[in-house]
Coordinates of C-alpha atoms and ligand atoms in Angstrom, one line a residue:
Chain A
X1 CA -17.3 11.7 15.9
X2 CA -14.4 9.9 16.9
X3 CA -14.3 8.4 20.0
X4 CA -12.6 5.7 22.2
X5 CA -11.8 4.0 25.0
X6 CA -8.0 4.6 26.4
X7 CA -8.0 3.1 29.9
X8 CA -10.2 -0.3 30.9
X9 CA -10.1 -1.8 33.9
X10 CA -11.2 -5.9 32.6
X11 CA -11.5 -8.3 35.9
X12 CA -9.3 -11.3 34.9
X13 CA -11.0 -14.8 34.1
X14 CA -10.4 -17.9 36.3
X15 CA -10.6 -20.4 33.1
X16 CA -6.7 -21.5 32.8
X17 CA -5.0 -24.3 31.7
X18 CA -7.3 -26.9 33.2
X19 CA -10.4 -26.1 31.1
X20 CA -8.7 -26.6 27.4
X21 CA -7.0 -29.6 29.1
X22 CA -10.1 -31.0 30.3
X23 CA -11.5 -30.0 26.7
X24 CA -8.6 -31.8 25.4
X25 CA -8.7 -34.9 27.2
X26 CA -12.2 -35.2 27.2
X27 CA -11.9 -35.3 22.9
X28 CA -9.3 -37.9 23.0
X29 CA -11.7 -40.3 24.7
X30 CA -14.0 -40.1 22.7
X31 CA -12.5 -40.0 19.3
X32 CA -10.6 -43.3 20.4
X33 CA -14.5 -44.6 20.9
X34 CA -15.4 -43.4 17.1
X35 CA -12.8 -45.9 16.3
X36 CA -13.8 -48.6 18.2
X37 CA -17.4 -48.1 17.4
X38 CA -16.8 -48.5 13.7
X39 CA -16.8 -52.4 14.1
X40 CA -19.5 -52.6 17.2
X41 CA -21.8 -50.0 15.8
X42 CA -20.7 -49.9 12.5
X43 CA -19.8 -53.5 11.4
X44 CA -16.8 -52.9 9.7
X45 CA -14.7 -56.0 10.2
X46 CA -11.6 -54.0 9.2
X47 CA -11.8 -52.8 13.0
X48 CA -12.7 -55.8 14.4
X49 CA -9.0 -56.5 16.1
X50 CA -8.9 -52.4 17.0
X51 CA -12.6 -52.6 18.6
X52 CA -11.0 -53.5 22.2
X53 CA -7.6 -51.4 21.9
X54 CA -9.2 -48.6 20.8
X55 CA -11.8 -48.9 23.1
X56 CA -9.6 -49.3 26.1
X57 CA -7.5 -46.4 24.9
X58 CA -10.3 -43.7 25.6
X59 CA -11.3 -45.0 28.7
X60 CA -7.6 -44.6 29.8
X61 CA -7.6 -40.9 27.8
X62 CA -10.6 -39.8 30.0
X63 CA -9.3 -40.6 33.4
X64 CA -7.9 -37.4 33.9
X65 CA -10.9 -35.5 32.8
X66 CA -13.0 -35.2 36.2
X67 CA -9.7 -35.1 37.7
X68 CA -8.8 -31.5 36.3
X69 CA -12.6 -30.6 36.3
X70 CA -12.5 -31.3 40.0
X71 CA -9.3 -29.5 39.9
X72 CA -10.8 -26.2 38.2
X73 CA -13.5 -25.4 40.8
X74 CA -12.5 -23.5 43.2
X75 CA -14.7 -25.1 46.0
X76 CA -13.9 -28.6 44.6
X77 CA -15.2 -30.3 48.1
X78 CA -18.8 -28.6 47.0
X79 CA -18.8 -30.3 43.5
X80 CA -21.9 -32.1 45.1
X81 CA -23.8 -29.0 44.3
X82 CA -23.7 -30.0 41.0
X83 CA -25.7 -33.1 41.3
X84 CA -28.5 -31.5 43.7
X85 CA -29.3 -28.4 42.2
X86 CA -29.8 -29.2 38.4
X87 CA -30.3 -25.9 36.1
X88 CA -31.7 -26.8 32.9
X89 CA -30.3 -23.2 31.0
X90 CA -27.0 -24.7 32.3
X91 CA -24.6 -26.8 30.0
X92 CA -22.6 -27.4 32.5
X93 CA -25.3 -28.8 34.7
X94 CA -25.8 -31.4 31.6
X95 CA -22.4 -31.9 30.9
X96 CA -22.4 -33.3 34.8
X97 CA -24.5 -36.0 33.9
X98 CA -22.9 -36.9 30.6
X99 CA -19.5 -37.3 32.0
X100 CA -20.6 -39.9 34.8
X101 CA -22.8 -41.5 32.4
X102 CA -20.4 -41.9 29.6
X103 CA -17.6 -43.4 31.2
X104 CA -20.0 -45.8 32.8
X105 CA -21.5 -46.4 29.9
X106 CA -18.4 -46.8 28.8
X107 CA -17.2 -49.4 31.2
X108 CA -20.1 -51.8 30.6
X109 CA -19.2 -51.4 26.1
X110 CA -15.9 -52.5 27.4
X111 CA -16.9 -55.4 29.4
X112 CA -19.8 -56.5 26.9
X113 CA -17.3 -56.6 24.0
X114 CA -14.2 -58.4 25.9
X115 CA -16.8 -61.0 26.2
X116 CA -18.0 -60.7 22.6
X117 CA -14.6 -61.3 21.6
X118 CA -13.4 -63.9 24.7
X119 CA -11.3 -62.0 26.3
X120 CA -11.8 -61.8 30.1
X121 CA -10.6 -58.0 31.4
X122 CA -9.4 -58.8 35.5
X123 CA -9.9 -54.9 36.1
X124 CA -13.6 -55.3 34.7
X125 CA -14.3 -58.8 35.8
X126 CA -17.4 -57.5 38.2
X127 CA -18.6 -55.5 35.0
X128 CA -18.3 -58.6 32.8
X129 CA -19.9 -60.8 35.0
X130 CA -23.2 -58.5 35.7
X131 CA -23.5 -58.3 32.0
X132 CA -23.2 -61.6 31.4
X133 CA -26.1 -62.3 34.6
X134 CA -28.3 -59.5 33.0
X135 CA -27.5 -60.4 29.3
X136 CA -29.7 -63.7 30.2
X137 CA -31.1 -65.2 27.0
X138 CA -31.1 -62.4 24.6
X139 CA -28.4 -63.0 21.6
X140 CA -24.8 -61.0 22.4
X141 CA -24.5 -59.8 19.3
X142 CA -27.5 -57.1 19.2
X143 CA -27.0 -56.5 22.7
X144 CA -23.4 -55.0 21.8
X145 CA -24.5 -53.1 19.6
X146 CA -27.3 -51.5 21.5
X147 CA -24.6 -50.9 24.3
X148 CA -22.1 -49.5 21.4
X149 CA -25.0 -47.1 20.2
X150 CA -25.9 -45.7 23.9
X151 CA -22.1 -45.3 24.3
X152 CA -21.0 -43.4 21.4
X153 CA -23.9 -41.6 21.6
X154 CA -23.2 -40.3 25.0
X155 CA -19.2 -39.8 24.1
X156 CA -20.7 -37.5 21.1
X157 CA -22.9 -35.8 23.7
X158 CA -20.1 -35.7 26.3
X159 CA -18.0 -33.6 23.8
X160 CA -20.0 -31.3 21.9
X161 CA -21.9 -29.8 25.1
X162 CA -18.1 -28.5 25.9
X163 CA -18.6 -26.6 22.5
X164 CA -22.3 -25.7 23.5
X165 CA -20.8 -24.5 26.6
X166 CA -18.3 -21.6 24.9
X167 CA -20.7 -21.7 22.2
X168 CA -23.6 -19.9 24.1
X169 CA -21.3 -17.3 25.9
X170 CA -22.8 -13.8 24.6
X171 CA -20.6 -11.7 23.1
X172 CA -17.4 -13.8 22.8
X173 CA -17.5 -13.9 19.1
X174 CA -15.0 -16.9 18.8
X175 CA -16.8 -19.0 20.8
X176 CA -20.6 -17.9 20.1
X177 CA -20.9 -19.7 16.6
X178 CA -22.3 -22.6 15.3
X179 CA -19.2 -23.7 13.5
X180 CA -17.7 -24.8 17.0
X181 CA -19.1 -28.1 17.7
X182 CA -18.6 -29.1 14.7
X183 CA -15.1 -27.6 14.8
X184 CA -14.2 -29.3 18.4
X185 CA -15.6 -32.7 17.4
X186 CA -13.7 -33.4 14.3
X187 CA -10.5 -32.1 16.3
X188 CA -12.0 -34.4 19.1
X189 CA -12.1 -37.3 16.1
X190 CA -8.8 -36.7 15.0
X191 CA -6.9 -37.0 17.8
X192 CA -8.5 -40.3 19.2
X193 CA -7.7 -41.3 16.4
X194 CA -4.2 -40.9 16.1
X195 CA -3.9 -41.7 19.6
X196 CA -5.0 -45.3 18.9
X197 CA -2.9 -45.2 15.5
X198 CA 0.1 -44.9 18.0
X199 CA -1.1 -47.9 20.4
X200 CA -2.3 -50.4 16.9
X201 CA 1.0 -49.3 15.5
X202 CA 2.8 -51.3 18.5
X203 CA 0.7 -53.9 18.4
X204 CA 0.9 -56.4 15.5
X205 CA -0.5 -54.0 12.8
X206 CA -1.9 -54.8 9.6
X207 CA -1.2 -52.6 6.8
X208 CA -5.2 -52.0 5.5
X209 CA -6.1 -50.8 8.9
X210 CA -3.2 -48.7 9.2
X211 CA -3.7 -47.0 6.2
X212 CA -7.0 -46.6 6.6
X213 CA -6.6 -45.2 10.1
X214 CA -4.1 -43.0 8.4
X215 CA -6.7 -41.6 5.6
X216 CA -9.6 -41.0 8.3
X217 CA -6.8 -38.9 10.2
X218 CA -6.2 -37.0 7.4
X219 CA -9.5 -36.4 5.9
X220 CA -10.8 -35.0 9.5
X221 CA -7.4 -32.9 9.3
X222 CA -9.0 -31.5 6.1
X223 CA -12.2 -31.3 7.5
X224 CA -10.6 -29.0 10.4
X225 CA -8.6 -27.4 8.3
X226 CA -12.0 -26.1 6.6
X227 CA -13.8 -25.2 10.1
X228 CA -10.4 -22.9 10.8
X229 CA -11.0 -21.7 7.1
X230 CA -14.4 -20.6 7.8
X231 CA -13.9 -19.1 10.8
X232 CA -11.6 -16.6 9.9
X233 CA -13.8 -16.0 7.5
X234 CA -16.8 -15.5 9.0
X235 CA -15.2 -13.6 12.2
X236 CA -13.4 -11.2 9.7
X237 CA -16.8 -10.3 7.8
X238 CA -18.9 -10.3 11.4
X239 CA -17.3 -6.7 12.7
X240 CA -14.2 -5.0 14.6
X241 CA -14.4 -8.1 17.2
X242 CA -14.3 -10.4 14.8
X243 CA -11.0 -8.6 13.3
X244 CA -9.4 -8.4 16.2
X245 CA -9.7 -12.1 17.2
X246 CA -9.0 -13.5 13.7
X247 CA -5.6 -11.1 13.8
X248 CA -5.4 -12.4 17.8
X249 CA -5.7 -15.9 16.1
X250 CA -2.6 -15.5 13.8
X251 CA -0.5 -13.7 16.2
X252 CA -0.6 -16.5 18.5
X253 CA 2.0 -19.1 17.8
X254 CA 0.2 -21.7 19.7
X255 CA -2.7 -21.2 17.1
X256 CA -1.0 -20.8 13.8
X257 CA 2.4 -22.6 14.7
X258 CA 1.1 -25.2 17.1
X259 CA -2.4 -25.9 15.5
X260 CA -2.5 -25.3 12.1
X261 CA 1.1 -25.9 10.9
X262 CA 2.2 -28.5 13.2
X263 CA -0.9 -29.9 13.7
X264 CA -2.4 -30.2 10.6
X265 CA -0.6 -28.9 7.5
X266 CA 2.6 -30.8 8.4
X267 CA 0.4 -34.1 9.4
X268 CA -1.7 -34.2 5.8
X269 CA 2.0 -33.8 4.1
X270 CA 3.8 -37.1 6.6
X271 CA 0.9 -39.3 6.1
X272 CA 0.6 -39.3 2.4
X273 CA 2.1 -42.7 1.6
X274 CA 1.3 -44.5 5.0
X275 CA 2.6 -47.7 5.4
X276 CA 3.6 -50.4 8.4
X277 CA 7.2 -50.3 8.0
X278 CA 6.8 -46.2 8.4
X279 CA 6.2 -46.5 11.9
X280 CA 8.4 -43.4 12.9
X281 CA 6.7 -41.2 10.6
X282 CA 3.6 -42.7 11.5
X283 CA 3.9 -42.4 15.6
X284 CA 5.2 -38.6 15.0
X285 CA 2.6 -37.5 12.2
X286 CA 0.3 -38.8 14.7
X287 CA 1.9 -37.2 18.3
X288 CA 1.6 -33.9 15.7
X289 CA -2.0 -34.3 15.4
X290 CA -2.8 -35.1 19.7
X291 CA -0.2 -31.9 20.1
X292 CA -2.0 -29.7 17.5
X293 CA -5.4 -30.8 18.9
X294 CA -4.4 -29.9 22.2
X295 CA -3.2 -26.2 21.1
X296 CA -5.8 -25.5 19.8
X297 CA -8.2 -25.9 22.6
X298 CA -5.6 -23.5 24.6
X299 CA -5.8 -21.0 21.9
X300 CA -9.7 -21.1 21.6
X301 CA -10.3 -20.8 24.8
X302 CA -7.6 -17.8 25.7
X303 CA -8.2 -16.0 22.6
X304 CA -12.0 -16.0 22.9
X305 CA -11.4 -14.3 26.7
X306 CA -8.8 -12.3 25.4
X307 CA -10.6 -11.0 22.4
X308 CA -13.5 -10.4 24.0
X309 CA -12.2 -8.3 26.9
X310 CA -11.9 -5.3 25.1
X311 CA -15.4 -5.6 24.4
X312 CA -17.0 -5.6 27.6
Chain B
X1 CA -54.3 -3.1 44.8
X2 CA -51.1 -4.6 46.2
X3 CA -48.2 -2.6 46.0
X4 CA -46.0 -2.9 42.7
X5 CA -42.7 -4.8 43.4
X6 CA -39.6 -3.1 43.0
X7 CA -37.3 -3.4 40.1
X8 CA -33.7 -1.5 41.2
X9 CA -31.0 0.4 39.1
X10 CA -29.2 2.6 38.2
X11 CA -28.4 6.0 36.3
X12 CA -25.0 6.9 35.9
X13 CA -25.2 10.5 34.4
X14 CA -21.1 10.8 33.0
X15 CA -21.4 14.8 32.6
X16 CA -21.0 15.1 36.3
X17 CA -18.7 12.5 36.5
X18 CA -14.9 13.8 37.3
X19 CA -13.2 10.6 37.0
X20 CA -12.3 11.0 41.0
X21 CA -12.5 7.1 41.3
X22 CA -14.2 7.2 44.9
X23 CA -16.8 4.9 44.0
X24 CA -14.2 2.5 43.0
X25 CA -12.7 3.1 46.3
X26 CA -15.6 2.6 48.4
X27 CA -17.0 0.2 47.2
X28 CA -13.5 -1.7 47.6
X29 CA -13.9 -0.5 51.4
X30 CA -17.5 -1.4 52.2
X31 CA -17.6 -4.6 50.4
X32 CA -13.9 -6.0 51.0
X33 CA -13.2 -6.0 47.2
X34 CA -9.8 -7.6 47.4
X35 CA -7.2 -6.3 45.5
X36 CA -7.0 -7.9 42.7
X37 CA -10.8 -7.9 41.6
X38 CA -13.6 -5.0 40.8
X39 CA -16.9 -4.8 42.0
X40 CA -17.1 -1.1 40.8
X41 CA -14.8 0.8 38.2
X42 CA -14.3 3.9 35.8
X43 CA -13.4 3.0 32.4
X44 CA -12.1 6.6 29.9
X45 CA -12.9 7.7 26.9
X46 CA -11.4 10.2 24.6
X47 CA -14.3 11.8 22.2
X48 CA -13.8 14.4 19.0
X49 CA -10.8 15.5 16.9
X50 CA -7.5 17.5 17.8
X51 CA -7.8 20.4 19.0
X52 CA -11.6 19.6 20.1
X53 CA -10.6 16.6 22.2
X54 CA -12.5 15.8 25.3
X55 CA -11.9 13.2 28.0
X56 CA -15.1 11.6 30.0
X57 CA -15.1 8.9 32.1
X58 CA -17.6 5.7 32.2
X59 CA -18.3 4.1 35.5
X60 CA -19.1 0.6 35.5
X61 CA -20.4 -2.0 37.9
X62 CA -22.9 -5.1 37.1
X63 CA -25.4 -3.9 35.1
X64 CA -28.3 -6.3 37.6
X65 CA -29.4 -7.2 33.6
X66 CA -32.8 -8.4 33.5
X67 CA -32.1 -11.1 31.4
X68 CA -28.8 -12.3 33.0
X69 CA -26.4 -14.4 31.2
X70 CA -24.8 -15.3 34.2
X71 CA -27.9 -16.8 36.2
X72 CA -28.8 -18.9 33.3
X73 CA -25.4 -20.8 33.1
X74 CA -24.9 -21.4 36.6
X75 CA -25.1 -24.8 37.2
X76 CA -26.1 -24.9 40.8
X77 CA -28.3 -21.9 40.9
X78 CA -26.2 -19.9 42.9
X79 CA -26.3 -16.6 40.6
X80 CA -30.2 -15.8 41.0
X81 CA -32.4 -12.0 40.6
X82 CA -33.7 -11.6 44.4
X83 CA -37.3 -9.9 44.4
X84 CA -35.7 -6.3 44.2
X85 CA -34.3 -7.6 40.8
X86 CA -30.6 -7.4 42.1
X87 CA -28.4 -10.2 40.7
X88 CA -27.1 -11.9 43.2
X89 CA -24.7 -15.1 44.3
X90 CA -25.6 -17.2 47.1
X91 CA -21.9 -17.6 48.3
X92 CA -22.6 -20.3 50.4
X93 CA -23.7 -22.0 47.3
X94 CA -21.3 -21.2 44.7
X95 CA -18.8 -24.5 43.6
X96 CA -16.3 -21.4 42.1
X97 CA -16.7 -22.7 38.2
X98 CA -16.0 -19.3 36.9
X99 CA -18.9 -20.0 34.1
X100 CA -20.9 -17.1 35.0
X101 CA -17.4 -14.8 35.0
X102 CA -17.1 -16.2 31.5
X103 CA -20.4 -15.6 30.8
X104 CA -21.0 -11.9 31.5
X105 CA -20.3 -9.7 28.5
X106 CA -19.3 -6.8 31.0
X107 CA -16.6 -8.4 32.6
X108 CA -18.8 -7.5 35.8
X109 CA -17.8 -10.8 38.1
X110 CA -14.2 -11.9 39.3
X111 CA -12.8 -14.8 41.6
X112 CA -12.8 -13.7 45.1
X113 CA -9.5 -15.3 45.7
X114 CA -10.0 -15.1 49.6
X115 CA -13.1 -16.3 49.4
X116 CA -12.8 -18.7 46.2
X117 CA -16.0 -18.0 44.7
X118 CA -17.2 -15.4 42.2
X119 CA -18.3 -12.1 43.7
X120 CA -19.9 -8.6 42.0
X121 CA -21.9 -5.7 42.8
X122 CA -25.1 -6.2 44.8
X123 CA -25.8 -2.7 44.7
X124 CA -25.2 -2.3 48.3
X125 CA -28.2 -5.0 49.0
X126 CA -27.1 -4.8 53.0
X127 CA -26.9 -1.2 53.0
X128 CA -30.4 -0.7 50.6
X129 CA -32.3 -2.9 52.8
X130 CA -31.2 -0.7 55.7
X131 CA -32.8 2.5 53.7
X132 CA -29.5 3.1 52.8
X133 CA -27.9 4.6 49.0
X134 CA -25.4 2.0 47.7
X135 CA -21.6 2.9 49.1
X136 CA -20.7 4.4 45.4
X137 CA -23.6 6.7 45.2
X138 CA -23.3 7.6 48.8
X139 CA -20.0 9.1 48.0
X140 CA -19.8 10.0 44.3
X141 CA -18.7 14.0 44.7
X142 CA -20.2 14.4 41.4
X143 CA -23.6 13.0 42.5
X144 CA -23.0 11.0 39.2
X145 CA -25.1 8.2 40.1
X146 CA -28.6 7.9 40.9
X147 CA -29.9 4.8 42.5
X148 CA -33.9 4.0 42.6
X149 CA -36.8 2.0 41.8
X150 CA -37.1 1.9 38.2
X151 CA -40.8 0.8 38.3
X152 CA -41.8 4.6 40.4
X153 CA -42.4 6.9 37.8
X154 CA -41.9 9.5 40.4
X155 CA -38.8 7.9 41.9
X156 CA -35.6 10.3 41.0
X157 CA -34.3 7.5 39.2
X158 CA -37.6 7.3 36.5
X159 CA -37.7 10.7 36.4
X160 CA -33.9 11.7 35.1
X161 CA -34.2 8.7 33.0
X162 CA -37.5 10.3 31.4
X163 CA -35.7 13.5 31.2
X164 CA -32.6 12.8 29.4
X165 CA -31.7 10.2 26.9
X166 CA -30.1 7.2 28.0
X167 CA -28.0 4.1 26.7
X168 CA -27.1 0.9 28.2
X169 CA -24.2 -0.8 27.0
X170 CA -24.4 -3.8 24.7
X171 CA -27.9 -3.8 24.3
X172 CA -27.0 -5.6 21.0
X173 CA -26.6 -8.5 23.2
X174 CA -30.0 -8.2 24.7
X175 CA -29.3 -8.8 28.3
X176 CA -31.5 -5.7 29.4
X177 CA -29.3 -4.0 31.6
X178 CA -30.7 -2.1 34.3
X179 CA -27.8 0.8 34.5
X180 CA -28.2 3.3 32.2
X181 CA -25.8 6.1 30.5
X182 CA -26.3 9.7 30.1
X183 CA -24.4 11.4 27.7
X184 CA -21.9 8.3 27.4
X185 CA -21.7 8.6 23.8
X186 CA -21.7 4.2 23.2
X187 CA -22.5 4.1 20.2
X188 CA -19.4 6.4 18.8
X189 CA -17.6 3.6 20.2
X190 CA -16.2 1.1 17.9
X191 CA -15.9 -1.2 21.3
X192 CA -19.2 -0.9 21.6
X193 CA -20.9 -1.7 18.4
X194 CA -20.6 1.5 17.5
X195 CA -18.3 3.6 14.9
Ligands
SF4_1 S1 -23.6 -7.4 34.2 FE1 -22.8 -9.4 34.1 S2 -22.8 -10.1 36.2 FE2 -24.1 -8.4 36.1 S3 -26.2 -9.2 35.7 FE3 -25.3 -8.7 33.7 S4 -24.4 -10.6 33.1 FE4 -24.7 -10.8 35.3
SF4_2 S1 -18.8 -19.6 39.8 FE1 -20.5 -19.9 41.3 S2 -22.0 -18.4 40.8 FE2 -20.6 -18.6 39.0 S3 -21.6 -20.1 37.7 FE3 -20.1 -21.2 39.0 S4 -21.3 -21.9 40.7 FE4 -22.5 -20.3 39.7

């Protein structure tokens, strides 16, 4: 029998631009703090001089995270709701708690490793000096890195419940599958990353770090490049959703154009040979990668509405 | 024994439905559905092959699922199942985060954009409390849509449903809706897991 639906009335969905931005945001935070915690958590002197920088670029890329998540509820003067009436089937009643306790978390790293390394922050001078009143006689050093540990555990927590959040929507087939935290926290990685490749690059760089700053950028790229592979994959053998939202995928230039080309093909290709005196190439391989990172979440978002709508 | 507690829904029987769209409109009317939002539609569908083509219509409203994807994300509990086993939205309560619009697979829930918060069917709640049918059963010409206590055998509802074979759409996803299809045909649609 042959049979379908020609008229469908689909109520229209409130999620806009400021969810994928707050996604995107949100990612670049804490992909700067993988970076800085590969010296305070895991001891590799190479990002010894980048610990600080890279940690004070994701506490600057965050700041406008609870500003557009305040922004996107439409009662944003009730947002106290959120913090008396705690729903445990609810990422988003986790993610509340994770995004006031990572950048606070994230404050006290900050303070605990300007002092590690001597350097007195003015903005966090309360911060540094409770830590240095409740630090008391145990050794700094282990202290750090306990603070490191909490921290980048929260920022990992803080960014994949975002992908636990789409990823537990029934019957959005982009967005219900396991490949997406892993998908959103190696984009999440990647453009940190080369955010704080753009901020070391002005600031006395050495050519090891850079380089290898530049070959963790493009081995995540890779690495994404294999979560989009799968994907289409997988969505094209699920069934006619998953059709329709790969060939949704490929028809939208923010996707293909934006994300894949721009944002990671062309990136791989610039940052081949990376060295200091390429700082042009460098500084646009790596505004590629924040741009393509940002697309993407736009496209994953609005294609997994759009591709489900017909499904309802 | 105490008496059993109600469990509401709905049968929606689509060979007496004539596509007249009156439920749409009145629920619009009696709930203040603004314009740009539906608490109550009617979806068509074109079955069989030229020249044996035949075109039927599929109402559609919340499905008041038993296992409701958009209670369980709601971060302040404002989407809950009342006693009756409505799904319902404490409006008072709602911060307007659009997760449970997201979250329902039927599209069922929209942004009140006079009110800011997300609104659906309540299957008349006011007007069933007051012994009342909801508004789009009240006035469906076809007497498409029967409304009842799906845990009274004898109840009209129980009865039609034991009489003629029903679907509910989705029920891949396993949300357990509580309105039910006769003679929708869902599974012959590819848009509904079908082929
Ligand atoms: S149809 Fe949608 S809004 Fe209604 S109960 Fe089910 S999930 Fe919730
Ligand atoms: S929009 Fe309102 S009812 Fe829906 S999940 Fe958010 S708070 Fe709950």
């Amino acid at each position: 029998m042959n049979a379908q639906e020609i008229y469908l009335v689909v109520n229209s969905n409130p999620w806009q631009a400021l969810v994928p931005l707050y996604i995107f945001f949100k990612g670049l935070s804490v992909g700067a703090l993988c970076i800085s915690a590969l010296f305070t958590v895991f001891r590799s002197e190479r990002f010894k001089r980048l610990a600080l920088p890279a940690a004070l670029t994701s506490l600057i890329a965050f700041i406008p995270a609870p500003i557009l998540l305040l922004a996107d509820l439409h009662q944003p003067l009730r947002f106290w709701h959120l913090f008396v009436n705690f729903n445990p089937t609810s990422a988003i009643s986790w993610g509340t708690w994770l995004i006031i306790l990572y950048p606070l978390c994230l404050l006290w790293y900050i303070a605990r490793l300007g002092m590690s390394q001597g350097i007195s922050l003015p903005l966090l001078k309360g911060v540094q000096e409770s830590a240095s009143a409740s630090q008391g006689q145990r050794s700094s050093g282990l202290s750090l890195r306990g603070v490191s540990v909490l921290t980048l555990v929260l920022a990992l927590l803080a960014d994949l419940y975002t992908a636990f959040l789409l990823g537990v929507v029934k019957g959005k087939v982009l967005w219900n599958s396991a490949l997406l935290p892993g998908y959103f926290l190696a984009s999440a990685l990647v453009t940190g990353t080369a955010l704080v490749l753009i901020v070391y690059l002005y600031k006395k760089p050495e050519e090891k770090t850079v380089q290898t700053l530049a070959r963790i950028i493009q081995g995540t790229l890779v690495l994404e490049l294999f979560f989009a592979f799968s994907q289409w994959i997988t969505l094209y053998a699920t069934n006619l959703q998953g059709q329709k939202t790969v060939e949704l995928l490929w028809h939208d230039p923010k996707y293909l154009i934006g994300d894949i080309f721009l944002g990671i093909l062309l990136p791989i290709v610039l940052l081949m040979r990376p060295s200091v005196n390429k700082k042009t190439i460098l500084t646009i391989s790596a505004l590629l990668v924040i741009l393509g990172g940002l697309l993407l979440r736009f496209s994953i978002v609005d294609i997994g509405i759009q591709a489900a709508a017909l499904w309802n | 024994m105490p008496a059993k507690k109600k469990r509401y829904g709905m049968v929606i029987d689509t060979r007496k439905c004539v596509g007249c769209m009156s439920c749409t409109i009145s629920c619009k009317m009696e709930n203040g559905v603004p314009f740009d939002g539906f608490r109550a539609w009617v979806n068509m569908t074109e079955r069989g092959e030229f020249p044996k083509v035949k075109r039927n219509f599929i109402p559609r409203l919340c499905n008041h699922c038993d296992d409701a994807p958009c209670v369980s994300v709601c971060p302040v509990k404002a989407s809950y199942i009342d006693d009756d086993g409505i799904v319902l939205i404490d409006q008072n309560k709602c911060i307007g985060c659009g997760y449970c619009i997201s979250a329902c697979p039927y599209s069922a829930r929209y942004l009140h954009e006079g009110l800011q918060v997300a609104d659906k069917c309540t299957f008349c709640t006011h007007r069933v409390k007051a012994g009342l049918e909801p508004a789009c059963v009240h006035n469906c010409m076809g007497k498409a849509r029967i409304f009842g206590d799906l845990n009274d055998p004898q109840s009209e509802i129980s009865q039609h449903i034991a009489r003629n074979g029903v679907q509910t759409l989705r029920p891949d996803l396993g949300t357990n809706p509580k309105v039910f299809y006769v003679d929708a045909e869902l599974n012959n649609l590819p848009n509904k897991g079908g082929k």
